[in-house]
Amino acid sequence: MSGSTYESSPASETTTSTESAAILRIEGLKVHFPTPRGTVKAVDGIDLSIQKGETLGLVGESGCGKSTVARTVVGLVHPTAGRIVLEGREIQGLSAREMRPLREELQMVFQDPYASLNPRMTVASIIGEPFLIHRGQRDADLQICELMSLVGLDPSMRRRYPHEFSGGQRQRIGLARALALDPDVILLDEPVSALDVSVQAQVMNLLDDLKKRLGLTYLFIAHNLAVVRHMSDRVAVMYLGRIVELADRDEIYANPMHPYTEALLSAVPVPDPVIEATRERIRLEGEIPSPTETIVGCPFRARCPKAFDRCATDVPALKEHKQAHWSACHLPEEAS
Ligand code: SF4
């Protein structure tokens, strides 16, 4: 692919032996936005599959396209190309009305617990709204109380308004609302990044507990690698709208293959003060290409400390360089 713009590997290249059991599959997904300055390729050909009961972490810097992936899956953004298959049914590009029955299977929790709750509605109205919209059920008081208990909120507070709750409590309200219709899959878009560190841990533990108790499947989106490590079974790293590395959680944190993942991991603080004082941090120099720029060669080339001649001309495809460990970088091939 010398001299070409980046092309994601075909879905078959990233297919795993367990794909047939995937509850959610994303194939060749592209989300391009036309702007006066050119086309922004927010998502540029990604393939992902999530198994039932799994948590797939999707990590990357702000603006890499990870939230756009989630918003496209739930129908808030229209895809330019690609397929999204939920429990065997293609759902890409469905209208809001067509998506409505799927809300019982697929829900999303947003980053900002302050902005995502209607300040004029009581907590009972917020949590009970899905019952009214999807099932025409006006009196869901019993279910609302059960949902509040499930997420660690006192049901006696259900007549209060969002501003009377802390950030962590508001995120629990959002979670209770997402759980109302008993979904199978929840897309969690930076669900703890707006919270204090101590509250983050509580909400992550709650998410873990709910996943086990209710048999949920998560797509967990975050920029914080420590948070993603705590939550995920597998981790996908995203850069400029593409997946650049994908592996089991322990494998990717112990043996990162892609220079971008190495740099992200080197920035994660280590609790041991001796190791923290001596460990090497990789500082990324260079500019991130403009989102409207046509990229030749490796999209990470301008910032990569390991770039070499081939990176300027050849686009690295996402390949399985080790068992179940995928990377979009030429280095493993050069080393072999
Ligand atoms: Fe760096 Fe080259 Fe690998 Fe891209 S292909 S990440 S520029 S070494």
mmCIF file of C-alpha atoms and ligand atoms in Angstrom:
data_model
loop_
_atom_site.group_PDB
_atom_site.id
_atom_site.type_symbol
_atom_site.label_atom_id
_atom_site.label_comp_id
_atom_site.label_asym_id
_atom_site.label_seq_id
_atom_site.Cartn_x
_atom_site.Cartn_y
_atom_site.Cartn_z
ATOM 1 C CA MET A 1 0.000 0.000 0.000
ATOM 2 C CA SER A 2 2.936 2.235 -0.610
ATOM 3 C CA GLY A 3 2.072 5.901 -0.666
ATOM 4 C CA SER A 4 -1.595 5.337 0.019
ATOM 5 C CA THR A 5 -3.695 6.784 2.759
ATOM 6 C CA TYR A 6 -4.347 4.521 5.691
ATOM 7 C CA GLU A 7 -6.664 1.613 5.076
ATOM 8 C CA SER A 8 -7.905 -0.472 7.941
ATOM 9 C CA SER A 9 -7.307 -4.178 7.733
ATOM 10 C CA PRO A 10 -10.323 -6.116 6.508
ATOM 11 C CA ALA A 11 -12.660 -7.539 9.087
ATOM 12 C CA SER A 12 -11.427 -11.041 8.390
ATOM 13 C CA GLU A 13 -7.906 -10.069 9.497
ATOM 14 C CA THR A 14 -9.111 -9.082 12.937
ATOM 15 C CA THR A 15 -11.521 -11.943 13.298
ATOM 16 C CA THR A 16 -10.905 -14.161 16.286
ATOM 17 C CA SER A 17 -11.956 -17.762 16.700
ATOM 18 C CA THR A 18 -14.618 -16.629 19.170
ATOM 19 C CA GLU A 19 -16.158 -14.025 16.866
ATOM 20 C CA SER A 20 -19.191 -16.191 16.245
ATOM 21 C CA ALA A 21 -20.040 -15.640 19.927
ATOM 22 C CA ALA A 22 -19.702 -11.866 19.594
ATOM 23 C CA ILE A 23 -22.671 -9.983 20.987
ATOM 24 C CA LEU A 24 -21.580 -6.777 19.223
ATOM 25 C CA ARG A 25 -19.536 -6.589 16.024
ATOM 26 C CA ILE A 26 -18.215 -3.471 14.340
ATOM 27 C CA GLU A 27 -16.870 -4.027 10.837
ATOM 28 C CA GLY A 28 -15.070 -1.478 8.661
ATOM 29 C CA LEU A 29 -16.745 1.399 10.469
ATOM 30 C CA LYS A 30 -16.073 4.844 9.041
ATOM 31 C CA VAL A 31 -17.502 8.113 10.269
ATOM 32 C CA HIS A 32 -16.430 11.055 8.131
ATOM 33 C CA PHE A 33 -17.707 14.597 8.633
ATOM 34 C CA PRO A 34 -17.555 17.098 5.757
ATOM 35 C CA THR A 35 -16.342 20.514 6.937
ATOM 36 C CA PRO A 36 -15.473 23.722 5.035
ATOM 37 C CA ARG A 37 -11.774 22.855 5.522
ATOM 38 C CA GLY A 38 -12.056 19.281 4.293
ATOM 39 C CA THR A 39 -13.340 15.913 5.458
ATOM 40 C CA VAL A 40 -12.712 15.009 9.092
ATOM 41 C CA LYS A 41 -12.181 11.244 9.378
ATOM 42 C CA ALA A 42 -13.291 10.809 12.984
ATOM 43 C CA VAL A 43 -13.446 7.020 12.601
ATOM 44 C CA ASP A 44 -11.600 5.604 9.642
ATOM 45 C CA GLY A 45 -12.227 1.912 9.185
ATOM 46 C CA ILE A 46 -12.246 0.016 12.460
ATOM 47 C CA ASP A 47 -13.130 -3.595 13.227
ATOM 48 C CA LEU A 48 -14.001 -4.689 16.758
ATOM 49 C CA SER A 49 -15.978 -7.511 18.274
ATOM 50 C CA ILE A 50 -17.130 -7.891 21.868
ATOM 51 C CA GLN A 51 -17.993 -11.254 23.364
ATOM 52 C CA LYS A 52 -20.952 -11.734 25.668
ATOM 53 C CA GLY A 53 -19.950 -10.922 29.241
ATOM 54 C CA GLU A 54 -16.734 -9.240 28.171
ATOM 55 C CA THR A 55 -15.507 -5.730 28.903
ATOM 56 C CA LEU A 56 -13.613 -4.294 25.967
ATOM 57 C CA GLY A 57 -11.650 -1.186 26.901
ATOM 58 C CA LEU A 58 -11.275 1.435 24.168
ATOM 59 C CA VAL A 59 -8.517 3.866 25.006
ATOM 60 C CA GLY A 60 -6.858 6.831 23.325
ATOM 61 C CA GLU A 61 -6.280 10.552 23.613
ATOM 62 C CA SER A 62 -9.106 13.022 23.471
ATOM 63 C CA GLY A 63 -10.313 13.450 19.883
ATOM 64 C CA CYS A 64 -9.113 10.054 18.643
ATOM 65 C CA GLY A 65 -12.652 9.028 17.726
ATOM 66 C CA LYS A 66 -13.486 6.619 20.547
ATOM 67 C CA SER A 67 -16.629 8.463 21.679
ATOM 68 C CA THR A 68 -17.757 8.741 18.050
ATOM 69 C CA VAL A 69 -17.604 4.946 17.826
ATOM 70 C CA ALA A 70 -19.997 4.602 20.776
ATOM 71 C CA ARG A 71 -22.307 7.356 19.563
ATOM 72 C CA THR A 72 -22.481 5.697 16.146
ATOM 73 C CA VAL A 73 -23.279 2.307 17.639
ATOM 74 C CA VAL A 74 -26.271 3.719 19.541
ATOM 75 C CA GLY A 75 -27.490 5.639 16.487
ATOM 76 C CA LEU A 76 -26.656 9.189 17.588
ATOM 77 C CA VAL A 77 -24.209 9.557 14.688
ATOM 78 C CA HIS A 78 -24.735 8.251 11.161
ATOM 79 C CA PRO A 79 -21.906 6.049 9.851
ATOM 80 C CA THR A 80 -20.255 6.786 6.507
ATOM 81 C CA ALA A 81 -19.517 3.117 5.909
ATOM 82 C CA GLY A 82 -19.330 -0.213 7.686
ATOM 83 C CA ARG A 83 -21.555 -2.604 9.596
ATOM 84 C CA ILE A 84 -22.656 -2.725 13.233
ATOM 85 C CA VAL A 85 -24.152 -6.068 14.232
ATOM 86 C CA LEU A 86 -25.894 -6.433 17.583
ATOM 87 C CA GLU A 87 -26.883 -9.963 18.556
ATOM 88 C CA GLY A 88 -26.909 -10.972 14.895
ATOM 89 C CA ARG A 89 -28.899 -7.971 13.647
ATOM 90 C CA GLU A 90 -27.445 -5.161 11.538
ATOM 91 C CA ILE A 91 -28.230 -1.857 13.206
ATOM 92 C CA GLN A 92 -26.062 0.724 11.422
ATOM 93 C CA GLY A 93 -27.939 3.733 10.098
ATOM 94 C CA LEU A 94 -31.299 2.859 11.697
ATOM 95 C CA SER A 95 -33.563 5.817 12.447
ATOM 96 C CA ALA A 96 -34.327 6.805 16.049
ATOM 97 C CA ARG A 97 -37.719 5.085 15.729
ATOM 98 C CA GLU A 98 -36.146 1.922 14.363
ATOM 99 C CA MET A 99 -33.557 1.982 17.143
ATOM 100 C CA ARG A 100 -36.193 2.255 19.860
ATOM 101 C CA PRO A 101 -36.836 -1.494 20.313
ATOM 102 C CA LEU A 102 -33.073 -2.040 20.457
ATOM 103 C CA ARG A 103 -32.807 0.236 23.469
ATOM 104 C CA GLU A 104 -33.903 -2.762 25.524
ATOM 105 C CA GLU A 105 -30.663 -4.479 24.471
ATOM 106 C CA LEU A 106 -28.264 -1.571 24.101
ATOM 107 C CA GLN A 107 -27.747 1.423 26.368
ATOM 108 C CA MET A 108 -25.173 4.165 26.757
ATOM 109 C CA VAL A 109 -23.887 5.988 29.826
ATOM 110 C CA PHE A 110 -22.323 9.378 29.163
ATOM 111 C CA GLN A 111 -19.281 11.053 30.622
ATOM 112 C CA ASP A 112 -20.827 14.054 32.251
ATOM 113 C CA PRO A 113 -23.296 13.150 34.989
ATOM 114 C CA TYR A 114 -24.158 16.856 35.296
ATOM 115 C CA ALA A 115 -25.124 17.455 31.665
ATOM 116 C CA SER A 116 -26.751 14.102 30.926
ATOM 117 C CA LEU A 117 -29.601 14.398 33.469
ATOM 118 C CA ASN A 118 -32.522 16.765 32.944
ATOM 119 C CA PRO A 119 -32.305 19.215 35.895
ATOM 120 C CA ARG A 120 -36.077 19.805 35.861
ATOM 121 C CA MET A 121 -36.981 16.144 36.335
ATOM 122 C CA THR A 122 -36.989 14.292 39.633
ATOM 123 C CA VAL A 123 -34.780 11.247 39.927
ATOM 124 C CA ALA A 124 -37.895 9.070 39.860
ATOM 125 C CA SER A 125 -38.958 10.659 36.555
ATOM 126 C CA ILE A 126 -35.478 10.266 35.077
ATOM 127 C CA ILE A 127 -35.132 6.595 36.015
ATOM 128 C CA GLY A 128 -38.775 5.875 35.213
ATOM 129 C CA GLU A 129 -38.755 7.562 31.794
ATOM 130 C CA PRO A 130 -37.599 4.447 29.878
ATOM 131 C CA PHE A 131 -40.552 2.492 31.306
ATOM 132 C CA LEU A 132 -42.931 5.192 30.062
ATOM 133 C CA ILE A 133 -41.339 5.625 26.622
ATOM 134 C CA HIS A 134 -40.694 1.983 25.795
ATOM 135 C CA ARG A 135 -43.433 0.185 27.694
ATOM 136 C CA GLY A 136 -46.101 2.859 28.231
ATOM 137 C CA GLN A 137 -45.799 2.192 31.948
ATOM 138 C CA ARG A 138 -46.791 5.247 34.023
ATOM 139 C CA ASP A 139 -46.407 3.770 37.480
ATOM 140 C CA ALA A 140 -42.996 2.181 37.815
ATOM 141 C CA ASP A 141 -42.359 3.201 41.412
ATOM 142 C CA LEU A 142 -41.437 -0.292 42.545
ATOM 143 C CA GLN A 143 -38.935 -0.784 39.712
ATOM 144 C CA ILE A 144 -37.493 2.697 40.310
ATOM 145 C CA CYS A 145 -36.891 1.886 43.986
ATOM 146 C CA GLU A 146 -35.295 -1.443 43.052
ATOM 147 C CA LEU A 147 -33.040 0.210 40.482
ATOM 148 C CA MET A 148 -31.947 2.872 42.970
ATOM 149 C CA SER A 149 -31.075 0.177 45.521
ATOM 150 C CA LEU A 150 -29.224 -1.778 42.828
ATOM 151 C CA VAL A 151 -26.889 1.165 42.147
ATOM 152 C CA GLY A 152 -26.432 2.046 45.817
ATOM 153 C CA LEU A 153 -28.853 4.970 46.092
ATOM 154 C CA ASP A 154 -31.430 5.420 48.834
ATOM 155 C CA PRO A 155 -34.896 5.031 47.216
ATOM 156 C CA SER A 156 -36.333 7.552 49.672
ATOM 157 C CA MET A 157 -34.425 10.221 47.680
ATOM 158 C CA ARG A 158 -36.330 9.557 44.472
ATOM 159 C CA ARG A 159 -38.424 12.761 44.637
ATOM 160 C CA ARG A 160 -35.300 14.920 44.654
ATOM 161 C CA TYR A 161 -33.679 16.689 41.704
ATOM 162 C CA PRO A 162 -30.240 16.009 40.148
ATOM 163 C CA HIS A 163 -28.644 19.137 41.653
ATOM 164 C CA GLU A 164 -29.261 17.687 45.122
ATOM 165 C CA PHE A 165 -26.852 14.812 44.394
ATOM 166 C CA SER A 166 -23.062 14.587 44.182
ATOM 167 C CA GLY A 167 -21.249 13.758 40.926
ATOM 168 C CA GLY A 168 -20.849 10.108 41.893
ATOM 169 C CA GLN A 169 -24.518 9.847 42.856
ATOM 170 C CA ARG A 170 -25.545 11.417 39.569
ATOM 171 C CA GLN A 171 -23.526 8.877 37.650
ATOM 172 C CA ARG A 172 -25.362 6.179 39.640
ATOM 173 C CA ILE A 173 -28.661 7.777 38.576
ATOM 174 C CA GLY A 174 -27.525 7.611 34.932
ATOM 175 C CA LEU A 175 -26.590 3.993 35.435
ATOM 176 C CA ALA A 176 -29.958 3.158 37.037
ATOM 177 C CA ARG A 177 -31.683 4.724 34.044
ATOM 178 C CA ALA A 178 -29.491 2.735 31.637
ATOM 179 C CA LEU A 179 -30.339 -0.469 33.514
ATOM 180 C CA ALA A 180 -34.099 0.171 33.562
ATOM 181 C CA LEU A 181 -34.832 -1.846 30.425
ATOM 182 C CA ASP A 182 -32.535 -4.707 31.428
ATOM 183 C CA PRO A 183 -30.038 -4.255 28.547
ATOM 184 C CA ASP A 184 -27.434 -6.797 27.460
ATOM 185 C CA VAL A 185 -24.784 -4.304 26.345
ATOM 186 C CA ILE A 186 -23.845 -0.955 27.874
ATOM 187 C CA LEU A 187 -21.516 1.510 26.181
ATOM 188 C CA LEU A 188 -19.774 3.480 28.911
ATOM 189 C CA ASP A 189 -18.262 6.688 27.533
ATOM 190 C CA GLU A 190 -15.686 7.997 30.031
ATOM 191 C CA PRO A 191 -18.092 7.141 32.860
ATOM 192 C CA VAL A 192 -15.729 8.075 35.697
ATOM 193 C CA SER A 193 -13.465 10.738 34.225
ATOM 194 C CA ALA A 194 -15.535 13.638 35.592
ATOM 195 C CA LEU A 195 -15.426 12.204 39.127
ATOM 196 C CA ASP A 196 -12.959 12.577 42.020
ATOM 197 C CA VAL A 197 -10.444 9.730 42.260
ATOM 198 C CA SER A 198 -12.004 8.243 45.417
ATOM 199 C CA VAL A 199 -15.459 8.306 43.815
ATOM 200 C CA GLN A 200 -14.045 6.834 40.604
ATOM 201 C CA ALA A 201 -13.053 3.682 42.478
ATOM 202 C CA GLN A 202 -16.535 3.334 43.987
ATOM 203 C CA VAL A 203 -18.256 3.684 40.611
ATOM 204 C CA MET A 204 -15.818 1.256 38.949
ATOM 205 C CA ASN A 205 -16.470 -1.303 41.671
ATOM 206 C CA LEU A 206 -20.200 -0.814 41.185
ATOM 207 C CA LEU A 207 -19.826 -1.340 37.417
ATOM 208 C CA ASP A 208 -17.834 -4.512 38.054
ATOM 209 C CA ASP A 209 -20.424 -5.776 40.506
ATOM 210 C CA LEU A 210 -23.359 -5.013 38.180
ATOM 211 C CA LYS A 211 -21.619 -6.739 35.286
ATOM 212 C CA LYS A 212 -21.246 -9.938 37.301
ATOM 213 C CA ARG A 213 -24.719 -9.839 38.824
ATOM 214 C CA LEU A 214 -26.603 -8.960 35.641
ATOM 215 C CA GLY A 215 -24.400 -10.679 33.043
ATOM 216 C CA LEU A 216 -23.711 -7.400 31.250
ATOM 217 C CA THR A 217 -21.308 -6.725 28.405
ATOM 218 C CA TYR A 218 -19.427 -3.409 28.368
ATOM 219 C CA LEU A 219 -17.637 -1.262 25.860
ATOM 220 C CA PHE A 220 -15.633 0.854 28.296
ATOM 221 C CA ILE A 221 -14.240 4.051 26.784
ATOM 222 C CA ALA A 222 -11.618 6.088 28.622
ATOM 223 C CA HIS A 223 -8.416 8.048 28.159
ATOM 224 C CA ASN A 224 -7.043 6.954 31.553
ATOM 225 C CA LEU A 225 -5.070 3.718 31.141
ATOM 226 C CA ALA A 226 -5.149 2.879 34.848
ATOM 227 C CA VAL A 227 -8.947 3.016 34.790
ATOM 228 C CA VAL A 228 -9.128 0.933 31.601
ATOM 229 C CA ARG A 229 -6.780 -1.662 33.101
ATOM 230 C CA HIS A 230 -8.996 -2.043 36.156
ATOM 231 C CA MET A 231 -12.140 -2.546 34.098
ATOM 232 C CA SER A 232 -11.218 -4.409 30.922
ATOM 233 C CA ASP A 233 -10.732 -7.984 29.755
ATOM 234 C CA ARG A 234 -9.254 -6.825 26.453
ATOM 235 C CA VAL A 235 -8.003 -3.416 25.426
ATOM 236 C CA ALA A 236 -8.080 -1.669 22.039
ATOM 237 C CA VAL A 237 -5.913 1.427 21.559
ATOM 238 C CA MET A 238 -7.191 4.048 19.149
ATOM 239 C CA TYR A 239 -5.228 6.756 17.351
ATOM 240 C CA LEU A 240 -6.578 9.180 14.750
ATOM 241 C CA GLY A 241 -9.709 7.173 14.096
ATOM 242 C CA ARG A 242 -7.984 3.777 13.806
ATOM 243 C CA ILE A 243 -7.271 0.853 16.090
ATOM 244 C CA VAL A 244 -3.483 0.605 16.437
ATOM 245 C CA GLU A 245 -3.252 -2.183 19.026
ATOM 246 C CA LEU A 246 -5.576 -4.824 20.458
ATOM 247 C CA ALA A 247 -4.808 -7.552 22.993
ATOM 248 C CA ASP A 248 -5.811 -9.096 26.305
ATOM 249 C CA ARG A 249 -5.506 -6.635 29.174
ATOM 250 C CA ASP A 250 -2.511 -8.241 30.910
ATOM 251 C CA GLU A 251 -0.693 -8.839 27.631
ATOM 252 C CA ILE A 252 -1.019 -5.281 26.349
ATOM 253 C CA TYR A 253 0.057 -3.715 29.645
ATOM 254 C CA ALA A 254 3.030 -6.100 30.046
ATOM 255 C CA ASN A 255 4.146 -6.266 26.410
ATOM 256 C CA PRO A 256 2.909 -3.281 24.417
ATOM 257 C CA MET A 257 3.868 -3.600 20.759
ATOM 258 C CA HIS A 258 2.897 -0.266 19.276
ATOM 259 C CA PRO A 259 5.092 2.778 20.060
ATOM 260 C CA TYR A 260 1.950 4.819 20.758
ATOM 261 C CA THR A 261 0.767 2.333 23.387
ATOM 262 C CA GLU A 262 4.277 2.297 24.883
ATOM 263 C CA ALA A 263 4.186 6.080 25.189
ATOM 264 C CA LEU A 264 0.714 6.088 26.764
ATOM 265 C CA LEU A 265 1.744 3.423 29.281
ATOM 266 C CA SER A 266 4.962 5.205 30.165
ATOM 267 C CA ALA A 267 2.878 8.177 31.320
ATOM 268 C CA VAL A 268 0.835 6.122 33.813
ATOM 269 C CA PRO A 269 2.058 6.849 37.379
ATOM 270 C CA VAL A 270 3.431 3.865 39.325
ATOM 271 C CA PRO A 271 2.380 3.582 43.005
ATOM 272 C CA ASP A 272 5.909 2.563 44.117
ATOM 273 C CA PRO A 273 7.795 5.867 44.690
ATOM 274 C CA VAL A 274 11.215 4.290 43.935
ATOM 275 C CA ILE A 275 10.091 2.905 40.574
ATOM 276 C CA GLU A 276 8.161 6.099 39.882
ATOM 277 C CA ALA A 277 11.295 8.215 40.411
ATOM 278 C CA THR A 278 13.459 6.143 38.076
ATOM 279 C CA ARG A 279 11.131 4.906 35.363
ATOM 280 C CA GLU A 280 11.568 6.186 31.854
ATOM 281 C CA ARG A 281 8.826 8.278 30.316
ATOM 282 C CA ILE A 282 8.423 8.490 26.575
ATOM 283 C CA ARG A 283 7.623 12.030 25.575
ATOM 284 C CA LEU A 284 5.919 12.293 22.227
ATOM 285 C CA GLU A 285 7.300 15.108 20.121
ATOM 286 C CA GLY A 286 5.824 16.276 16.847
ATOM 287 C CA GLU A 287 2.420 17.403 15.776
ATOM 288 C CA ILE A 288 -0.743 15.348 15.527
ATOM 289 C CA PRO A 289 -1.764 15.571 11.856
ATOM 290 C CA SER A 290 -4.783 17.741 11.134
ATOM 291 C CA PRO A 291 -7.967 15.633 11.089
ATOM 292 C CA THR A 292 -8.614 16.774 7.525
ATOM 293 C CA GLU A 293 -5.128 15.913 6.265
ATOM 294 C CA THR A 294 -4.606 13.018 3.863
ATOM 295 C CA ILE A 295 -2.056 10.865 5.628
ATOM 296 C CA VAL A 296 0.636 9.030 3.716
ATOM 297 C CA GLY A 297 2.417 6.181 5.451
ATOM 298 C CA CYS A 298 1.910 5.475 9.162
ATOM 299 C CA PRO A 299 -0.522 7.928 10.792
ATOM 300 C CA PHE A 300 1.652 7.978 13.932
ATOM 301 C CA ARG A 301 4.872 8.690 12.035
ATOM 302 C CA ALA A 302 5.151 12.398 12.902
ATOM 303 C CA ARG A 303 5.250 11.600 16.637
ATOM 304 C CA CYS A 304 6.836 8.162 16.645
ATOM 305 C CA PRO A 305 10.282 7.919 18.284
ATOM 306 C CA LYS A 306 10.929 4.667 16.376
ATOM 307 C CA ALA A 307 9.899 5.766 12.880
ATOM 308 C CA PHE A 308 12.100 4.599 10.023
ATOM 309 C CA ASP A 309 12.081 4.936 6.240
ATOM 310 C CA ARG A 310 9.294 2.495 5.472
ATOM 311 C CA CYS A 311 6.927 4.334 7.854
ATOM 312 C CA ALA A 312 6.911 7.340 5.486
ATOM 313 C CA THR A 313 5.477 5.343 2.589
ATOM 314 C CA ASP A 314 3.777 2.147 3.765
ATOM 315 C CA VAL A 315 0.587 2.077 5.783
ATOM 316 C CA PRO A 316 0.854 -0.489 8.609
ATOM 317 C CA ALA A 317 -2.155 -2.816 8.651
ATOM 318 C CA LEU A 318 -3.538 -4.116 11.941
ATOM 319 C CA LYS A 319 -2.051 -7.625 12.090
ATOM 320 C CA GLU A 320 -1.889 -10.433 14.631
ATOM 321 C CA HIS A 321 1.832 -10.447 15.356
ATOM 322 C CA LYS A 322 1.436 -12.697 18.425
ATOM 323 C CA GLN A 323 -1.450 -14.955 19.421
ATOM 324 C CA ALA A 324 -4.449 -12.651 20.003
ATOM 325 C CA HIS A 325 -2.183 -9.594 20.010
ATOM 326 C CA TRP A 326 -2.751 -7.201 17.104
ATOM 327 C CA SER A 327 -0.702 -4.174 16.189
ATOM 328 C CA ALA A 328 -0.605 -1.702 13.310
ATOM 329 C CA CYS A 329 3.150 -1.122 13.149
ATOM 330 C CA HIS A 330 5.949 -2.262 10.807
ATOM 331 C CA LEU A 331 8.427 -2.932 13.604
ATOM 332 C CA PRO A 332 7.489 -6.559 14.428
ATOM 333 C CA GLU A 333 7.928 -7.459 10.739
ATOM 334 C CA GLU A 334 11.275 -5.669 10.545
ATOM 335 C CA ALA A 335 12.473 -7.538 13.626
ATOM 336 C CA SER A 336 11.456 -10.977 12.343
HETATM 337 FE FE1 SF4 B 1 6.261 4.111 14.432
HETATM 338 FE FE2 SF4 B 1 6.712 3.177 12.009
HETATM 339 FE FE3 SF4 B 1 5.483 1.657 13.792
HETATM 340 FE FE4 SF4 B 1 4.268 3.769 12.724
HETATM 341 S S1 SF4 B 1 4.915 1.924 11.640
HETATM 342 S S2 SF4 B 1 4.264 3.196 14.840
HETATM 343 S S3 SF4 B 1 5.935 5.218 12.535
HETATM 344 S S4 SF4 B 1 7.606 2.402 13.880
#
